[in-house]
């Protein structure tokens, strides 16, 4: 499986990091070794002093697809989840300054938290889905998928023009504003429509 991530999909987060609003979705990837399951501990890597959490709604691809029309994209996933895209922000900024790829800052081991999955049928409208992150019991991120620049079906269509989607692939759909640094001892809890989806402790 591969982990496909979208950057800069929420206007407030673009402003937060003083980035330029993209004309098209920003795509990057994480390998399967980036996967960290809910309830597993996240260990801050030695190569970064500024690792940030980025909470994101996820979808799991359920069949092979290529050049998918947006109006049919809903047929290519039936489970929705929540996760964290951990980012070594200090390293990412250095790489961006030099025009280099982000992989070392985004795709390192255990940088992709994937929490519980729920059936899409249990969600009234995936484009109006509330989600949030609690950092040590306090709300750090809170948003709704209606704020996405590109909706999930549009993302699947766009991505499939470049990469064949395969069963088991996971799509991270972008993070809203409120990202921040983690430190040892932190507890990160993710909620989707008030249901807890993941629980991660930072070491």
C-alpha positions as YAML, in Angstrom:
chain: A
units: angstrom
residues:
- id: 1
  name: UNK
  ca: [0.00, 0.00, 0.00]
- id: 2
  name: UNK
  ca: [1.00, 3.60, -0.42]
- id: 3
  name: UNK
  ca: [0.11, 6.68, 1.57]
- id: 4
  name: UNK
  ca: [-0.84, 9.64, -0.61]
- id: 5
  name: UNK
  ca: [-0.93, 13.03, 1.10]
- id: 6
  name: UNK
  ca: [-2.36, 16.39, 0.11]
- id: 7
  name: UNK
  ca: [-0.76, 19.63, 1.22]
- id: 8
  name: UNK
  ca: [-2.28, 23.11, 1.41]
- id: 9
  name: UNK
  ca: [-5.93, 22.08, 1.19]
- id: 10
  name: UNK
  ca: [-7.26, 24.47, 3.86]
- id: 11
  name: UNK
  ca: [-6.94, 28.23, 3.39]
- id: 12
  name: UNK
  ca: [-6.35, 29.00, 7.08]
- id: 13
  name: UNK
  ca: [-3.45, 26.54, 7.22]
- id: 14
  name: UNK
  ca: [-1.90, 28.06, 4.08]
- id: 15
  name: UNK
  ca: [-1.99, 31.46, 5.79]
- id: 16
  name: UNK
  ca: [-0.72, 29.95, 9.03]
- id: 17
  name: UNK
  ca: [2.50, 28.76, 7.38]
- id: 18
  name: UNK
  ca: [2.69, 31.79, 5.05]
- id: 19
  name: UNK
  ca: [2.56, 29.57, 1.97]
- id: 20
  name: UNK
  ca: [1.26, 30.43, -1.47]
- id: 21
  name: UNK
  ca: [-2.21, 29.17, -2.36]
- id: 22
  name: UNK
  ca: [-1.70, 26.45, -5.01]
- id: 23
  name: UNK
  ca: [-3.48, 26.33, -8.35]
- id: 24
  name: UNK
  ca: [-3.66, 22.53, -8.16]
- id: 25
  name: UNK
  ca: [-3.57, 20.03, -5.27]
- id: 26
  name: UNK
  ca: [-0.10, 19.55, -3.76]
- id: 27
  name: UNK
  ca: [0.71, 15.83, -3.64]
- id: 28
  name: UNK
  ca: [3.42, 14.01, -1.73]
- id: 29
  name: UNK
  ca: [3.82, 10.41, -0.58]
- id: 30
  name: UNK
  ca: [4.79, 8.41, 2.45]
- id: 31
  name: UNK
  ca: [6.00, 4.78, 2.30]
- id: 32
  name: UNK
  ca: [4.33, 1.98, 4.23]
- id: 33
  name: UNK
  ca: [7.12, 2.22, 6.83]
- id: 34
  name: UNK
  ca: [5.65, 5.60, 7.85]
- id: 35
  name: UNK
  ca: [2.55, 3.89, 9.23]
- id: 36
  name: UNK
  ca: [1.88, 4.25, 12.98]
- id: 37
  name: UNK
  ca: [-1.24, 2.62, 14.39]
- id: 38
  name: UNK
  ca: [-3.45, 4.23, 17.01]
- id: 39
  name: UNK
  ca: [-2.36, 3.54, 20.59]
- id: 40
  name: UNK
  ca: [1.26, 3.07, 19.50]
- id: 41
  name: UNK
  ca: [3.75, 5.58, 20.89]
- id: 42
  name: UNK
  ca: [5.33, 8.18, 18.61]
- id: 43
  name: UNK
  ca: [9.04, 8.72, 19.26]
- id: 44
  name: UNK
  ca: [10.43, 12.12, 18.24]
- id: 45
  name: UNK
  ca: [13.26, 11.44, 15.77]
- id: 46
  name: UNK
  ca: [16.80, 12.53, 16.61]
- id: 47
  name: UNK
  ca: [17.13, 14.57, 13.40]
- id: 48
  name: UNK
  ca: [14.45, 17.14, 14.29]
- id: 49
  name: UNK
  ca: [13.85, 19.62, 17.10]
- id: 50
  name: UNK
  ca: [10.50, 20.82, 15.70]
- id: 51
  name: UNK
  ca: [8.12, 17.98, 14.84]
- id: 52
  name: UNK
  ca: [4.55, 19.18, 14.22]
- id: 53
  name: UNK
  ca: [1.22, 17.34, 14.32]
- id: 54
  name: UNK
  ca: [-1.18, 17.79, 11.37]
- id: 55
  name: UNK
  ca: [-4.59, 16.16, 11.82]
- id: 56
  name: UNK
  ca: [-6.28, 14.95, 8.64]
- id: 57
  name: UNK
  ca: [-9.36, 13.09, 7.44]
- id: 58
  name: UNK
  ca: [-8.41, 9.85, 5.67]
- id: 59
  name: UNK
  ca: [-10.05, 7.60, 3.12]
- id: 60
  name: UNK
  ca: [-9.04, 4.04, 2.25]
- id: 61
  name: UNK
  ca: [-9.11, 3.04, -1.42]
- id: 62
  name: UNK
  ca: [-11.10, -0.17, -1.99]
- id: 63
  name: UNK
  ca: [-10.33, -1.02, -5.63]
- id: 64
  name: UNK
  ca: [-7.89, -0.31, -8.43]
- id: 65
  name: UNK
  ca: [-8.54, 2.88, -10.35]
- id: 66
  name: UNK
  ca: [-6.89, 5.07, -12.97]
- id: 67
  name: UNK
  ca: [-8.20, 8.27, -14.60]
- id: 68
  name: UNK
  ca: [-11.25, 8.26, -12.34]
- id: 69
  name: UNK
  ca: [-13.99, 10.75, -13.14]
- id: 70
  name: UNK
  ca: [-14.89, 12.81, -10.05]
- id: 71
  name: UNK
  ca: [-18.54, 11.78, -10.32]
- id: 72
  name: UNK
  ca: [-17.53, 8.13, -9.90]
- id: 73
  name: UNK
  ca: [-14.81, 8.67, -7.27]
- id: 74
  name: UNK
  ca: [-17.17, 7.83, -4.39]
- id: 75
  name: UNK
  ca: [-17.17, 4.22, -5.60]
- id: 76
  name: UNK
  ca: [-13.45, 3.88, -4.86]
- id: 77
  name: UNK
  ca: [-13.62, 4.15, -1.06]
- id: 78
  name: UNK
  ca: [-16.05, 2.93, 1.57]
- id: 79
  name: UNK
  ca: [-14.13, 3.67, 4.78]
- id: 80
  name: UNK
  ca: [-13.24, 7.02, 6.35]
- id: 81
  name: UNK
  ca: [-10.77, 7.65, 9.15]
- id: 82
  name: UNK
  ca: [-8.62, 10.21, 10.91]
- id: 83
  name: UNK
  ca: [-4.87, 10.44, 11.28]
- id: 84
  name: UNK
  ca: [-1.82, 12.60, 11.82]
- id: 85
  name: UNK
  ca: [0.78, 13.66, 9.29]
- id: 86
  name: UNK
  ca: [3.83, 14.23, 11.52]
- id: 87
  name: UNK
  ca: [6.16, 16.76, 9.96]
- id: 88
  name: UNK
  ca: [9.75, 17.67, 10.84]
- id: 89
  name: UNK
  ca: [9.09, 21.37, 10.25]
- id: 90
  name: UNK
  ca: [12.67, 22.54, 10.77]
- id: 91
  name: UNK
  ca: [13.94, 20.03, 8.24]
- id: 92
  name: UNK
  ca: [11.10, 20.78, 5.82]
- id: 93
  name: UNK
  ca: [11.87, 24.50, 5.88]
- id: 94
  name: UNK
  ca: [15.53, 23.85, 5.09]
- id: 95
  name: UNK
  ca: [14.60, 21.57, 2.19]
- id: 96
  name: UNK
  ca: [12.06, 24.06, 0.81]
- id: 97
  name: UNK
  ca: [14.63, 26.87, 0.91]
- id: 98
  name: UNK
  ca: [16.87, 24.82, -1.35]
- id: 99
  name: UNK
  ca: [14.03, 23.67, -3.62]
- id: 100
  name: UNK
  ca: [14.56, 20.06, -2.57]
- id: 101
  name: UNK
  ca: [11.94, 17.31, -2.04]
- id: 102
  name: UNK
  ca: [10.22, 17.01, 1.35]
- id: 103
  name: UNK
  ca: [10.52, 13.26, 1.92]
- id: 104
  name: UNK
  ca: [13.00, 13.41, 4.79]
- id: 105
  name: UNK
  ca: [10.68, 15.80, 6.65]
- id: 106
  name: UNK
  ca: [7.39, 14.07, 5.81]
- id: 107
  name: UNK
  ca: [7.96, 10.40, 5.07]
- id: 108
  name: UNK
  ca: [10.17, 9.23, 7.91]
- id: 109
  name: UNK
  ca: [9.35, 6.10, 9.94]
- id: 110
  name: UNK
  ca: [6.10, 6.31, 11.96]
- id: 111
  name: UNK
  ca: [5.20, 9.75, 10.58]
- id: 112
  name: UNK
  ca: [1.69, 8.69, 9.50]
- id: 113
  name: UNK
  ca: [-0.78, 7.94, 12.27]
- id: 114
  name: UNK
  ca: [-3.78, 5.97, 11.01]
- id: 115
  name: UNK
  ca: [-6.61, 5.61, 13.51]
- id: 116
  name: UNK
  ca: [-9.85, 3.64, 13.43]
- id: 117
  name: UNK
  ca: [-11.96, 3.33, 10.30]
- id: 118
  name: UNK
  ca: [-15.71, 3.79, 9.99]
- id: 119
  name: UNK
  ca: [-18.03, 2.91, 7.14]
- id: 120
  name: UNK
  ca: [-18.78, 5.77, 4.80]
- id: 121
  name: UNK
  ca: [-22.43, 4.78, 5.15]
- id: 122
  name: UNK
  ca: [-22.34, 5.96, 8.77]
- id: 123
  name: UNK
  ca: [-21.42, 9.50, 7.69]
- id: 124
  name: UNK
  ca: [-24.36, 11.62, 6.49]
- id: 125
  name: UNK
  ca: [-22.20, 13.90, 4.32]
- id: 126
  name: UNK
  ca: [-18.47, 13.40, 3.95]
- id: 127
  name: UNK
  ca: [-18.17, 16.99, 2.70]
- id: 128
  name: UNK
  ca: [-19.58, 18.32, 5.99]
- id: 129
  name: UNK
  ca: [-17.63, 16.22, 8.47]
- id: 130
  name: UNK
  ca: [-16.46, 17.65, 11.81]
- id: 131
  name: UNK
  ca: [-13.07, 16.59, 13.15]
- id: 132
  name: UNK
  ca: [-10.72, 17.75, 15.87]
- id: 133
  name: UNK
  ca: [-7.49, 17.09, 17.72]
- id: 134
  name: UNK
  ca: [-7.05, 17.34, 21.48]
- id: 135
  name: UNK
  ca: [-3.53, 18.05, 22.70]
- id: 136
  name: UNK
  ca: [-3.26, 17.11, 26.37]
- id: 137
  name: UNK
  ca: [-7.02, 17.43, 26.71]
- id: 138
  name: UNK
  ca: [-7.33, 20.84, 25.03]
- id: 139
  name: UNK
  ca: [-8.60, 21.53, 21.50]
- id: 140
  name: UNK
  ca: [-5.63, 22.21, 19.20]
- id: 141
  name: UNK
  ca: [-7.30, 21.72, 15.80]
- id: 142
  name: UNK
  ca: [-10.99, 21.83, 14.93]
- id: 143
  name: UNK
  ca: [-12.44, 21.98, 11.43]
- id: 144
  name: UNK
  ca: [-14.99, 20.67, 8.95]
- id: 145
  name: UNK
  ca: [-14.32, 19.09, 5.56]
- id: 146
  name: UNK
  ca: [-16.54, 21.75, 3.97]
- id: 147
  name: UNK
  ca: [-13.50, 24.04, 4.31]
- id: 148
  name: UNK
  ca: [-11.37, 21.95, 1.93]
- id: 149
  name: UNK
  ca: [-10.21, 23.70, -1.23]
- id: 150
  name: UNK
  ca: [-10.57, 20.38, -3.07]
- id: 151
  name: UNK
  ca: [-13.17, 17.86, -1.90]
- id: 152
  name: UNK
  ca: [-12.32, 14.19, -1.45]
- id: 153
  name: UNK
  ca: [-13.85, 13.02, -4.73]
- id: 154
  name: UNK
  ca: [-12.03, 15.79, -6.61]
- id: 155
  name: UNK
  ca: [-8.75, 14.73, -5.01]
- id: 156
  name: UNK
  ca: [-9.23, 11.09, -5.97]
- id: 157
  name: UNK
  ca: [-9.94, 12.09, -9.56]
- id: 158
  name: UNK
  ca: [-6.91, 14.39, -9.71]
- id: 159
  name: UNK
  ca: [-4.50, 11.92, -8.10]
- id: 160
  name: UNK
  ca: [-5.63, 9.05, -10.33]
- id: 161
  name: UNK
  ca: [-4.57, 10.99, -13.42]
- id: 162
  name: UNK
  ca: [-0.95, 10.59, -12.25]
- id: 163
  name: UNK
  ca: [-0.89, 7.49, -10.03]
- id: 164
  name: UNK
  ca: [-2.85, 4.26, -10.23]
- id: 165
  name: UNK
  ca: [-4.82, 3.85, -7.03]
- id: 166
  name: UNK
  ca: [-4.76, 0.37, -5.53]
- id: 167
  name: UNK
  ca: [-6.77, -1.47, -2.90]
- id: 168
  name: UNK
  ca: [-5.53, -0.52, 0.56]
- id: 169
  name: UNK
  ca: [-3.97, 2.80, -0.41]
- id: 170
  name: UNK
  ca: [-4.65, 5.56, 2.13]
- id: 171
  name: UNK
  ca: [-5.34, 9.17, 1.20]
- id: 172
  name: UNK
  ca: [-4.51, 11.95, 3.69]
- id: 173
  name: UNK
  ca: [-6.69, 14.89, 2.61]
- id: 174
  name: UNK
  ca: [-4.87, 17.85, 4.18]
- id: 175
  name: UNK
  ca: [-4.77, 19.61, 7.54]
- id: 176
  name: UNK
  ca: [-6.56, 22.72, 8.78]
- id: 177
  name: UNK
  ca: [-5.02, 25.52, 10.86]
- id: 178
  name: UNK
  ca: [-3.77, 24.89, 14.39]
- id: 179
  name: UNK
  ca: [-0.72, 22.72, 13.71]
- id: 180
  name: UNK
  ca: [1.98, 22.82, 16.34]
- id: 181
  name: UNK
  ca: [5.06, 21.30, 17.90]
- id: 182
  name: UNK
  ca: [4.96, 18.10, 19.93]
- id: 183
  name: UNK
  ca: [7.10, 17.32, 22.95]
- id: 184
  name: UNK
  ca: [7.77, 14.21, 24.98]
- id: 185
  name: UNK
  ca: [4.85, 13.47, 27.27]
- id: 186
  name: UNK
  ca: [2.17, 14.92, 25.00]
- id: 187
  name: UNK
  ca: [-1.07, 13.01, 24.42]
- id: 188
  name: UNK
  ca: [-2.80, 13.43, 21.06]
- id: 189
  name: UNK
  ca: [-6.44, 12.36, 20.66]
- id: 190
  name: UNK
  ca: [-8.34, 12.60, 17.39]
- id: 191
  name: UNK
  ca: [-12.11, 12.86, 17.07]
- id: 192
  name: UNK
  ca: [-14.45, 12.63, 14.09]
- id: 193
  name: UNK
  ca: [-18.07, 13.63, 14.70]
- id: 194
  name: UNK
  ca: [-17.29, 13.29, 18.44]
- id: 195
  name: UNK
  ca: [-16.11, 9.67, 18.12]
- id: 196
  name: UNK
  ca: [-12.52, 9.03, 19.21]
- id: 197
  name: UNK
  ca: [-10.47, 7.77, 16.25]
- id: 198
  name: UNK
  ca: [-6.94, 7.66, 17.63]
- id: 199
  name: UNK
  ca: [-4.91, 8.12, 20.80]
- id: 200
  name: UNK
  ca: [-1.14, 8.63, 20.53]
- id: 201
  name: UNK
  ca: [1.43, 9.39, 23.21]
- id: 202
  name: UNK
  ca: [4.65, 11.21, 22.34]
- id: 203
  name: UNK
  ca: [7.95, 9.93, 23.69]
...
